[in-house]
XYZ file of C-alpha atoms in Angstrom:
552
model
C 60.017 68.320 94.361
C 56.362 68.953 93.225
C 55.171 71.296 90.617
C 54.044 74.678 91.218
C 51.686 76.503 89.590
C 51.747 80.499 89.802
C 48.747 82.053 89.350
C 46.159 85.435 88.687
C 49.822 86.818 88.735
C 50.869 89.997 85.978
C 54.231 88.222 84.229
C 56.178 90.937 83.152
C 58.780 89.255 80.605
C 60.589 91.526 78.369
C 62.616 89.042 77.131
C 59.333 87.672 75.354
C 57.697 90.533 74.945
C 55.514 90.114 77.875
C 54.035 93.258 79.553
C 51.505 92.922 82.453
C 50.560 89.766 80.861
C 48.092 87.747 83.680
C 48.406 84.223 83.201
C 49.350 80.710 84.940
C 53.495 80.314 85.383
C 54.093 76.472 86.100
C 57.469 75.248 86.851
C 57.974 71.294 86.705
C 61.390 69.748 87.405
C 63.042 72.912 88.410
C 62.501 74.357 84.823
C 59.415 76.531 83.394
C 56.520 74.478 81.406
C 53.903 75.331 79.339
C 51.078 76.264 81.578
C 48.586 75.508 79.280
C 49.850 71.965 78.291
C 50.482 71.080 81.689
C 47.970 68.995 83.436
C 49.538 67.102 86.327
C 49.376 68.264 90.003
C 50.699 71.289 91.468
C 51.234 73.381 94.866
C 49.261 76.218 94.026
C 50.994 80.118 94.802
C 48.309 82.848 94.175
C 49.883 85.874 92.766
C 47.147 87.735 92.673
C 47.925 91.777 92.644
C 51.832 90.558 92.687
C 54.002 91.170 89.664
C 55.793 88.067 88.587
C 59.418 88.192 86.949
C 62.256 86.026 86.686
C 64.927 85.672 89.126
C 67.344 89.312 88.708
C 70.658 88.782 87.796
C 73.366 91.009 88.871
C 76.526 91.397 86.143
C 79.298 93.189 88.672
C 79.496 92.316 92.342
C 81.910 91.917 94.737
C 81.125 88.963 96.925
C 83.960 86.822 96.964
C 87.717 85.995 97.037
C 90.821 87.548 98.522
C 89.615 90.915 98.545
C 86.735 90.747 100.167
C 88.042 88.540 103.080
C 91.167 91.477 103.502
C 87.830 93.862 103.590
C 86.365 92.089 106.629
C 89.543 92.297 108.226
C 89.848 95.959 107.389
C 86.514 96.564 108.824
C 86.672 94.579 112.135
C 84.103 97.048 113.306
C 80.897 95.747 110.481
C 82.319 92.173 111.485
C 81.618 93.042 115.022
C 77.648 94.378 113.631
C 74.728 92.498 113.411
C 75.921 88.657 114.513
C 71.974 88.225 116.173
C 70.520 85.215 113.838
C 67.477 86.290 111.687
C 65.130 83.823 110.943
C 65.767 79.773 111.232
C 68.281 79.847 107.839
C 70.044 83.296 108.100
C 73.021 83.862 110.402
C 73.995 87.605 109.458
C 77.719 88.957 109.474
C 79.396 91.830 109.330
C 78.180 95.052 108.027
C 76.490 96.101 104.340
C 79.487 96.353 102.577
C 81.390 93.556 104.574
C 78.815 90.955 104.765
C 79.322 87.443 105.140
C 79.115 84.700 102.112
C 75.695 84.014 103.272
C 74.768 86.755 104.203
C 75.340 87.779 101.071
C 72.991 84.960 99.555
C 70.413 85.822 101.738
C 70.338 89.535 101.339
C 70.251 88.799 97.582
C 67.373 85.978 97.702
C 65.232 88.225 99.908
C 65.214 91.416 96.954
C 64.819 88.491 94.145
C 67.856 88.266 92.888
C 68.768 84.319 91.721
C 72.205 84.763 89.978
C 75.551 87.332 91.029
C 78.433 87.748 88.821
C 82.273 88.258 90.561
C 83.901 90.552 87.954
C 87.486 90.396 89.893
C 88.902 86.854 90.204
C 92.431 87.039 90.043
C 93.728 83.702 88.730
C 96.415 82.860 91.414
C 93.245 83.602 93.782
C 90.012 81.334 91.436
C 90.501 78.529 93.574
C 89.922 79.983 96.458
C 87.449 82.373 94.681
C 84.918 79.300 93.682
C 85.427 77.641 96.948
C 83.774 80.622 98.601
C 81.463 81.530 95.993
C 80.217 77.506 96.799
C 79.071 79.061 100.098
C 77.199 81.534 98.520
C 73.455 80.147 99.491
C 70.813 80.830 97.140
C 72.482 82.376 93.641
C 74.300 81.100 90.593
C 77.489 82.278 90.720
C 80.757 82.716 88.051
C 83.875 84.545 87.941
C 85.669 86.989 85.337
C 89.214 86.420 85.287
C 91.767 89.535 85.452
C 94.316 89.519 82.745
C 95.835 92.739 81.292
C 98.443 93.214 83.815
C 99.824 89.368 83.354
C 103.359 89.501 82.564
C 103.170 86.366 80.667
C 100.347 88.289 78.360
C 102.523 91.573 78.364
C 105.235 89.621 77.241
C 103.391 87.897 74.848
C 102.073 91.252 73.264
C 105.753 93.455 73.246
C 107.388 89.937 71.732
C 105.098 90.210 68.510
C 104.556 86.424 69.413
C 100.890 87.211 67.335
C 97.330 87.725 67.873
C 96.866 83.773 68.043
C 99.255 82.999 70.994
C 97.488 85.660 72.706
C 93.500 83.917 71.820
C 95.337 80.202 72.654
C 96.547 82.066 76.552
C 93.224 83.391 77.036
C 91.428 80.480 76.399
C 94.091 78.634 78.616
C 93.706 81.188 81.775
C 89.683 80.948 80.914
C 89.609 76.826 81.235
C 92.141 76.445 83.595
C 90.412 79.187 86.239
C 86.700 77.865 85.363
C 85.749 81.743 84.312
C 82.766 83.224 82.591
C 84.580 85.740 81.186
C 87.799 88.093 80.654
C 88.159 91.312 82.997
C 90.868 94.172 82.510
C 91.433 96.254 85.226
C 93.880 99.452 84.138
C 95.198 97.728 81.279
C 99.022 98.024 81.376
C 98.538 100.441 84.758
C 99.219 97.822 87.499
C 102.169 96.520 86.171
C 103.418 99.535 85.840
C 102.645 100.982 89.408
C 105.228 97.843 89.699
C 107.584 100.259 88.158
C 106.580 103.210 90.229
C 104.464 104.790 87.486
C 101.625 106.235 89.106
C 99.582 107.311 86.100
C 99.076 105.511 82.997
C 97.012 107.275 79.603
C 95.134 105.210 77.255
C 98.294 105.858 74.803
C 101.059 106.167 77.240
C 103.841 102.952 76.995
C 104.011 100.814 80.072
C 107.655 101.745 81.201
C 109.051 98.099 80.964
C 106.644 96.332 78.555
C 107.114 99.951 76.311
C 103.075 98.803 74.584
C 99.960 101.116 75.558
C 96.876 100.483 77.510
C 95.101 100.699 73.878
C 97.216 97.942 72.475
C 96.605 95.568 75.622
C 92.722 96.220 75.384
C 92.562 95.996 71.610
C 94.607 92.908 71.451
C 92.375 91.098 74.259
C 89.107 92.690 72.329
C 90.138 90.420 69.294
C 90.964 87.634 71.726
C 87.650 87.314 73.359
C 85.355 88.251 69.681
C 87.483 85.564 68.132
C 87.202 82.777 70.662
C 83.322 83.566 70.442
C 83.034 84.869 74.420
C 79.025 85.907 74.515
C 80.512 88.558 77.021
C 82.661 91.139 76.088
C 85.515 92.154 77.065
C 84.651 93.816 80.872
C 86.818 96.539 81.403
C 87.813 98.859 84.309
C 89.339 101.389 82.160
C 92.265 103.692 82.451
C 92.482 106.749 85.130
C 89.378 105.989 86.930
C 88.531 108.813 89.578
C 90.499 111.600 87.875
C 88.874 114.795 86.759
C 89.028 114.862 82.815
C 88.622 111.192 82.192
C 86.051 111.789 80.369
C 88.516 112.107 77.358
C 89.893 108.705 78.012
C 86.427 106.874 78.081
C 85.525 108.489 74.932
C 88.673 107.320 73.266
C 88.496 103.965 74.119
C 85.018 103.499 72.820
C 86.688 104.884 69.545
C 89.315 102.197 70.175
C 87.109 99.117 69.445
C 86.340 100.023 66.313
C 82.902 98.641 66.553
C 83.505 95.304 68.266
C 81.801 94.613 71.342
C 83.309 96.036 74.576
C 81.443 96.243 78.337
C 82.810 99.194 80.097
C 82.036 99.035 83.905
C 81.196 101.283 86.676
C 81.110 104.398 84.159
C 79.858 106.559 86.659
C 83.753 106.864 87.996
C 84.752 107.332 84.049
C 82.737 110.155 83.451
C 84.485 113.021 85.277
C 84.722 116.749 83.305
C 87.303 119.406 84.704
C 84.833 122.790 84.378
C 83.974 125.110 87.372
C 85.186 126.223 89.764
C 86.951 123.345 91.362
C 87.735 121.941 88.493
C 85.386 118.872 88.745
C 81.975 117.925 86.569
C 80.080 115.570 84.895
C 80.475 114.532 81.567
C 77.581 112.252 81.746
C 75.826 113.729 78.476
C 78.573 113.239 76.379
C 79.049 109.275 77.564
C 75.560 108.682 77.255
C 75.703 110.200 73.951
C 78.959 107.964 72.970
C 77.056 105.080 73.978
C 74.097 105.946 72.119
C 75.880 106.267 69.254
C 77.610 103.167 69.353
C 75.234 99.181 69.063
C 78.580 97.933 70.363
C 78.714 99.242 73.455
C 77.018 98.449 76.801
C 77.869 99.987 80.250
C 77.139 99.213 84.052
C 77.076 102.542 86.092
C 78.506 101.874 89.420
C 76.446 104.175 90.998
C 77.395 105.983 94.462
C 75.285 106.216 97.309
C 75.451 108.135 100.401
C 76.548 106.410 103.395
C 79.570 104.072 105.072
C 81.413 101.777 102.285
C 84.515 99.848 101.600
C 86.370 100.550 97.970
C 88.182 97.341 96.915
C 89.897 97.399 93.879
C 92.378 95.579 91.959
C 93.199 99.196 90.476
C 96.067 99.960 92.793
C 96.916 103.295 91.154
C 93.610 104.389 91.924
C 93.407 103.372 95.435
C 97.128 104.860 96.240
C 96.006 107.774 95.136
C 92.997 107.957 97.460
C 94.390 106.706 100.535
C 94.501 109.936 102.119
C 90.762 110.105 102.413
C 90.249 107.050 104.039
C 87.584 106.940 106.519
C 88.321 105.208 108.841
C 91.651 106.201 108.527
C 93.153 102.939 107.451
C 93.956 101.344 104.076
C 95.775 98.315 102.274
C 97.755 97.981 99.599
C 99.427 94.875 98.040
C 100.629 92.687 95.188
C 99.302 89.731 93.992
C 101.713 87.005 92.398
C 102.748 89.549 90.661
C 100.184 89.141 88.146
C 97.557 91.832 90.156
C 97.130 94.339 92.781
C 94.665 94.842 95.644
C 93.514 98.145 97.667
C 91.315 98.560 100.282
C 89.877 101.778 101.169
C 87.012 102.031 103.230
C 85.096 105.359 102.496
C 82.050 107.867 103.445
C 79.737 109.068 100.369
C 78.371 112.239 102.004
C 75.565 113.965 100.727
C 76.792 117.530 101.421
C 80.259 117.011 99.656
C 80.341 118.717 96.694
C 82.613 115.726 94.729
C 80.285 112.776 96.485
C 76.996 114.443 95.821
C 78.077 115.353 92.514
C 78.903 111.086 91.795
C 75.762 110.646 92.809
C 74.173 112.806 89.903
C 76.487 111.692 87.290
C 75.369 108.053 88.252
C 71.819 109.093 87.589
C 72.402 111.238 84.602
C 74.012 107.951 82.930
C 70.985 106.059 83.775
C 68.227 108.585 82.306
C 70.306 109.068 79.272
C 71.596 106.308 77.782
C 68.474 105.301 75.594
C 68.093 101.226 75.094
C 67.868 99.827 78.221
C 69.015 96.452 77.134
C 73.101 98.243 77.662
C 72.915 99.699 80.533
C 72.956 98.061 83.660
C 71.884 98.097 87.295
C 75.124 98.101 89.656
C 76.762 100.225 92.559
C 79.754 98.393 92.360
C 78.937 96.993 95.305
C 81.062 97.875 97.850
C 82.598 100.525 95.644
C 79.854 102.684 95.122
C 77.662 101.475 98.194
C 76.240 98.226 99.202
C 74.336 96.192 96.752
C 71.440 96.311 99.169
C 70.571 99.784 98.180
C 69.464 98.641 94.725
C 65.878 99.050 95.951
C 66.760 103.031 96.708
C 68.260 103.692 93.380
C 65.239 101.547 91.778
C 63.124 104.196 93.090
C 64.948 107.333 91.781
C 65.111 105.810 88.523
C 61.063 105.267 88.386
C 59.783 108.388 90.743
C 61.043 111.491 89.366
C 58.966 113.511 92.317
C 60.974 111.330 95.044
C 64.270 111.970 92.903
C 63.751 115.599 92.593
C 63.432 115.515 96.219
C 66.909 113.738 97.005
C 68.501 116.451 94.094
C 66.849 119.349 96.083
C 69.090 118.452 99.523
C 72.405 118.426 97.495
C 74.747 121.407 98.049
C 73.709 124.497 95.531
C 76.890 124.306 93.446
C 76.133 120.466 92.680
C 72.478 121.265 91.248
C 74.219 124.154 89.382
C 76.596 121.454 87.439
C 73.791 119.024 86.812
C 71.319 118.344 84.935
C 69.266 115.963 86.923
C 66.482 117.822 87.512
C 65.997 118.700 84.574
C 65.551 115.031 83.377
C 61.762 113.984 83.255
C 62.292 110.340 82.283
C 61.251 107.798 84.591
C 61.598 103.937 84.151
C 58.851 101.657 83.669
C 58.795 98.637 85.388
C 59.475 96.751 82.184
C 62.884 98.933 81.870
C 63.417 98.028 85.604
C 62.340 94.206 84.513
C 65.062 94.875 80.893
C 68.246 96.178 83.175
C 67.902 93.511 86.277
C 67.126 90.353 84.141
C 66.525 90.402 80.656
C 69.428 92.587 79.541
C 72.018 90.610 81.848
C 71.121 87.610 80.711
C 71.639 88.461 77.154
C 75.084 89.739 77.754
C 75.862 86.693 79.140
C 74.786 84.677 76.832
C 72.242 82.640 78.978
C 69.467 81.046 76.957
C 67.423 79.907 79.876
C 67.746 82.500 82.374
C 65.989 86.435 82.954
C 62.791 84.862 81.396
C 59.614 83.141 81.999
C 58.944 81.391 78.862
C 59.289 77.265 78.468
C 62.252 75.950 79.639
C 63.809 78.563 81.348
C 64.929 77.512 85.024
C 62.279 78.211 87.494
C 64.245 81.090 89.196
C 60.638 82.896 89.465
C 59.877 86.430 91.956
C 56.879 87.708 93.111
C 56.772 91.312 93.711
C 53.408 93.054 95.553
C 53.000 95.823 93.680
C 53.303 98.660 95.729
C 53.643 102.172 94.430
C 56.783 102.763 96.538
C 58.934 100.903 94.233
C 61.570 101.135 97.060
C 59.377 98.743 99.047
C 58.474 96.509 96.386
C 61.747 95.935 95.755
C 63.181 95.312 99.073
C 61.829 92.216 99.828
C 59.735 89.993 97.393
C 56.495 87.871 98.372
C 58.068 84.863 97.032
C 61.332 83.575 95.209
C 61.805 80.645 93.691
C 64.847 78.727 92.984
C 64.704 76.058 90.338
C 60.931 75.748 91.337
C 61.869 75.964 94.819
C 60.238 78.379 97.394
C 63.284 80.126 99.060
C 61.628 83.177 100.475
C 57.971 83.761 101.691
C 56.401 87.171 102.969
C 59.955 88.617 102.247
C 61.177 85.524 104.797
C 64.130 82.954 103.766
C 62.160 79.351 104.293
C 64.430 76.950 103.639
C 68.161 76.873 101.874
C 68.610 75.922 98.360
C 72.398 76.149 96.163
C 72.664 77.488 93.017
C 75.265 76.803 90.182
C 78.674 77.544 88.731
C 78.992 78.885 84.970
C 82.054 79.229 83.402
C 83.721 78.714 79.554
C 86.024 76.271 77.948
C 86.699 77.411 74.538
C 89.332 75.032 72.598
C 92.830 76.316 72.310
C 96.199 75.005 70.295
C 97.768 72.891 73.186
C 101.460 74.031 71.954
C 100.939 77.362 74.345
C 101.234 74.578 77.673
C 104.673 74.082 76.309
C 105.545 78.250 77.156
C 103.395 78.095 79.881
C 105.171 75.084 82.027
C 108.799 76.849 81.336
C 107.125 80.484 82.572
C 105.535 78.935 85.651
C 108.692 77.488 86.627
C 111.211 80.052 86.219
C 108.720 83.314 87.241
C 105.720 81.919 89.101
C 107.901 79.461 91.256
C 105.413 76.412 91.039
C 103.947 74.070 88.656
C 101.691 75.247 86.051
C 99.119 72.020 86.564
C 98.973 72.944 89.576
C 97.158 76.348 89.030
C 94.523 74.378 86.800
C 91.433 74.290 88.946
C 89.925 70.666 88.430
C 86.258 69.786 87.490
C 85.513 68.485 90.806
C 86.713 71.309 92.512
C 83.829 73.236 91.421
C 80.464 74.040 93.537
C 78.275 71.681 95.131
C 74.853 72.274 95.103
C 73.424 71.828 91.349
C 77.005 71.854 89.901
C 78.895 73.546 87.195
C 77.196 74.950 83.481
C 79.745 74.755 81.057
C 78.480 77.507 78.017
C 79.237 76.833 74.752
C 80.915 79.490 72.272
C 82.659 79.282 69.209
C 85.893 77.624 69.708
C 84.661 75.006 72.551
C 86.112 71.711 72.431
C-alpha cells in the first residue's frame, strides 16, 4: 500500500487542539506520519475546500447478534426492500433499521464513520456476535457484554461471597466473551420479569435474589473502576419509557458516588409526569445532573420520525409496549436464562403528542448538557431510528433556523411543554468533530483513534464543506481506512476489514473452580466451552487487545 498525502485540506482535530488548521495529513503504513518529516512518495488527495477529520466512531449501535437477526425476521417486509446492488462492492438488504451486516458497513463508511460499538452482546450469544460483526465490511468493531441479570452474579451478590469474587467473574465473562466492556440492562429487572415482576425501582428487592437494582449497579461500578475498564460501566437503567423516571435517573447518578458511570439512551430516562396527560420532559433537570457531575457522561438515543424496529434486551419494557406495535407483531423471549430479548417494531410520528415530544427531549439533552466531550451522538439505532439519520440530527444540532422549523410542525401542546425553541445554541463543527470522534475515543480508552496527530491509524474523512450540514454529512468525499481509500465522491471503491477490540484484565483463577460446578448443574454444558478462543476472532486486521489495570 503506498503513502498518501492529504492536502490544502482544513484538519479539524479537537483531540489536539486543532481548529480549521490547513496543512498536509500523510498516512504511511496504515498509520498517520509527520507530514513535515516525511519525504518519500505519495498518492496525492487534494482536499482543497474539504474539511478533514478522523474516522467517527459510534459508542451504541445495534448491528449485530441474535437480536438483530430475530429483527430481520420480524420485518420480512425491509428484507424484501432494496435487494438492487449499488455500486460494484455494495449489495444492500433489508430496510434502515433491518439492514444487512454489510450493508451496515457500507452505510457507515459512506457518512465517515471507521469504528461501531455493539453495546448488547449477551454472552451465551458473543460467539455468534463476533462471527457476524467479522462481516461487518469497513469498521472496527467490539462488543459490551450484558451482566446484571446473570444468576451466577445475582447469586454471587445476595451470598455476601464479596466485592472481589464479583471483580474476578467480571473479568472472567470479559476474557472469556472477548468484550470491550460491561453493559447492564435493568439491573435486577429481567430476572425478575422471570418471576413475573413487571416493574422493578432503583431500590425495590428483586423478588428471588431479595438485593436492589442499586446494589447490582453499585457493586458492578466498583467491579469495572477496580479492574481499571477505560469505559464505564454502560447502563440501560431502571424503568425506561415510564412517565416520572426522571426521579430514577437522578438517583442513580447520586448512586455512584462520584465514580465513573455511562448512562445510555437518556432521552428514554428523562420522562416528567406534568400536564395534562401526565407526560413531559425533564430534560433540564438531567442536563443539569450531568453538568453537575465530571463523572458522568451520557449518549441520548435520540428519536426520529419515521418506520423503526425497538430491540431490547429490556423485556419489561418491551412487554409493556407491545400493544403499540406497528406492524402489529412483536417477540418476546429468554435467553439462557441469563437475558431477555423483545422486538417491537414501531412508528415515531411527528403529530403524536408522546413521539414528538421524544423528539424534543432528545434535543433539549443535546443543547444543554455543556462539555461536549460527555455527551454523545446516538439514536439507538434501531431504537430511536436508524443510524443513517445521524446526518438529520447533525443538522438540528448546528442550524437553529432549520430546527426551529422542524419544532414549528409539532402539535401545539408539544411546543407548549418544551423548551426547544427557546434554545439558541448551535454546535460548531468542532463540537460535531468532539461528540463523533474525539469524545468516543476517549471513553474508550483508544490512544490512536478520533485523531489526526502521529501515529494514529489512518482512518481519515473528507467532508466538502457545504453549509447544509445535512449534506455534508451524508456522504463524505473520501474515507480512508488504515490509509486506504474506501469511498470516493461519496462512492464505496473497493472493500477493506477493520478490527476487533476487546479486554483481558487478570483475574484470581480460583473463580473457574465455581464457575465449572455452575455451568454444569444450571447452564447444562461445559464452561470451556463458552470461552470464545483467540482464533475465533475477526479476520481482516485482527483483534486489539487494550490494556488496563489488572491485565495479565
Amino acid at each position: 500500500m503506498s503513502a498518501v498525502r492529504i492536502i490544502n485540506g482544513r484538519v479539524l482535530d479537537p483531540a489536539n487542539g486543532e481548529s480549521s488548521v490547513v496543512r498536509d495529513v500523510v498516512i504511511d503504513g496504515g498509520r498517520i506520519v509527520d507530514a513535515k518529516g516525511f519525504s518519500g512518495a505519495t498518492e496525492t488527495i487534494d482536499a482543497r475546500g474539504g474539511v478533514v477529520m478522523a474516522g467517527a466512531i459510534d459508542i451504541h449501535s445495534h448491528i449485530a447478534g441474535g437480536k438483530s437477526n430475530i429483527t430481520r425476521l420480524l420485518m420480512v417486509e425491509e428484507q424484501r426492500a432494496n435487494r438492487e446492488p449499488k455500486g460494484d462492492f455494495c449489495g444492500c438488504g433489508g430496510g434502515l433499521s433491518t439492514m444487512t451486516a454489510h450493508a451496515t458497513g457500507c452505510r457507515y463508511a459512506e457518512m465517515g464513520y471507521t469504528a461501531v460499538f455493539e453495546p448488547a452482546m449477551v454472552a451465551a450469544n458473543a460467539r455468534h456476535m463476533h462471527a457476524e460483526m467479522k462481516d461487518i465490511p469497513f469498521l472496527d468493531t467490539g462488543g459490551y457484554v450484558v451482566l446484571g441479570n446473570d444468576d451466577f452474579l445475582l447469586d454471587l451478590i445476595s451470598s455476601g461471597a464479596g466485592q472481589q469474587a464479583v471483580n474476578d467473574y467480571v473479568a472472567w465473562q470479559l476474557a472469556a466473551t472477548k468484550a470491550m466492556a460491561v453493559k447492564i440492562v435493568n439491573p435486577g429487572g429481567i430476572n425478575a420479569f422471570k418471576f413475573n415482576q413487571r416493574k422493578l425501582d432503583l431500590d425495590e428487592a428483586n423478588p428471588h435474589y431479595e438485593i436492589t437494582p442499586r446494589t447490582i449497579l453499585t457493586t458492578l461500578i466498583k467491579a469495572v473502576t477496580e479492574l481499571g475498564l477505560a469505559h464505564p460501566i454502560h447502563l440501560h437503567g431502571c424503568n425506561l419509557g415510564v412517565p416520572g423516571n426522571e426521579d430514577t435517573t437522578l438517583a442513580t447518578i447520586a448512586a455512584t458516588e462520584g465514580l465513573p458511570l455511562h448512562m445510555t439512551h437518556v432521552q428514554f430516562h428523562s420522562y416528567g409526569t406534568e400536564g395534562d396527560k401526565k407526560f413531559s420532559s425533564g430534560a433540564a433537570k438531567i442536563a443539569e445532573a450531568v453538568n453537575a457531575n465530571p463523572n458522568i457522561s451520557i449518549d441520548v438515543g435520540q428519536v426520529m420520525f419515521g418506520q423503526t424496529v425497538t430491540a431490547s434486551a429490556d423485556l419489561m419494557s418491551q412487554h409493556r409496549n407491545r400493544g403499540i406495535a406497528s406492524p402489529k407483531r412483536w417477540i418476546g423471549m429468554d435467553m439462557e436464562m441469563d437475558a431477555a430479548c423483545g422486538i417491537v417494531p414501531f412508528v415515531y410520528k411527528e403529530k403524536s403528542f408522546v413521539n414528538a415530544l421524544q423528539w424534543a427531549i432528545g434535543l433539549e439533552l443535546f443543547l444543554l448538557v455543556e462539555d461536549p466531550w460527555r455527551i454523545f451522538l446516538t439514536t439507538d439505532h434501531p431504537n430511536g431510528a436508524p443510524f443513517t439519520t445521524y446526518p438529520h440530527l447533525i443538522r438540528l444540532l448546528m442550524d437553529k433556523d432549520f430546527r426551529d422549523e422542524h419544532f414549528a410542525r409539532l402539535p401545539k401542546a408539544v411546543r407548549k411543554h418544551s423548551i426547544v425553541g427557546e434554545l439558541k445554541r448551535e454546535y460548531t463543527l468542532e463540537e460535531i468533530a468532539i461528540v463523533t470522534r474525539a469524545a468516543p475515543a476517549k471513553i474508550l480508552g483508544f490512544k490512536d483513534r478520533g485523531h489526526l496527530g502521529a501515529g494514529a491509524v489512518g482512518d481519515v474523512v473528507i467532508y466538502r464543506d457545504d453549509p447544509d450540514r445535512e449534506a455534508m454529512f451524508t456522504k463524505a468525499d473520501y474515507v480512508l481506512k488504515n490509509g486506504q481509500v474506501i469511498v470516493k465522491d461519496g462512492e464505496i471503491v473497493s472493500i477493506a476489514y477493520g478490527q476487533t477490540h476487546q479486554v483481558a484484565p487478570d483475574y484470581d483463577t480460583g473463580i473457574e473452580t465455581k464457575l465449572d460446578r455452575w455451568f454444569d448443574e444450571a447452564m447444562g454444558f461445559k464452561a470451556k466451552t463458552f470461552k470464545i478462543a483467540d482464533d475465533e476472532i475477526r479476520d481482516g486486521q485482527g483483534a486489539v487487545t487494550h490494556a488496563t489495570t489488572r491485565s495479565a
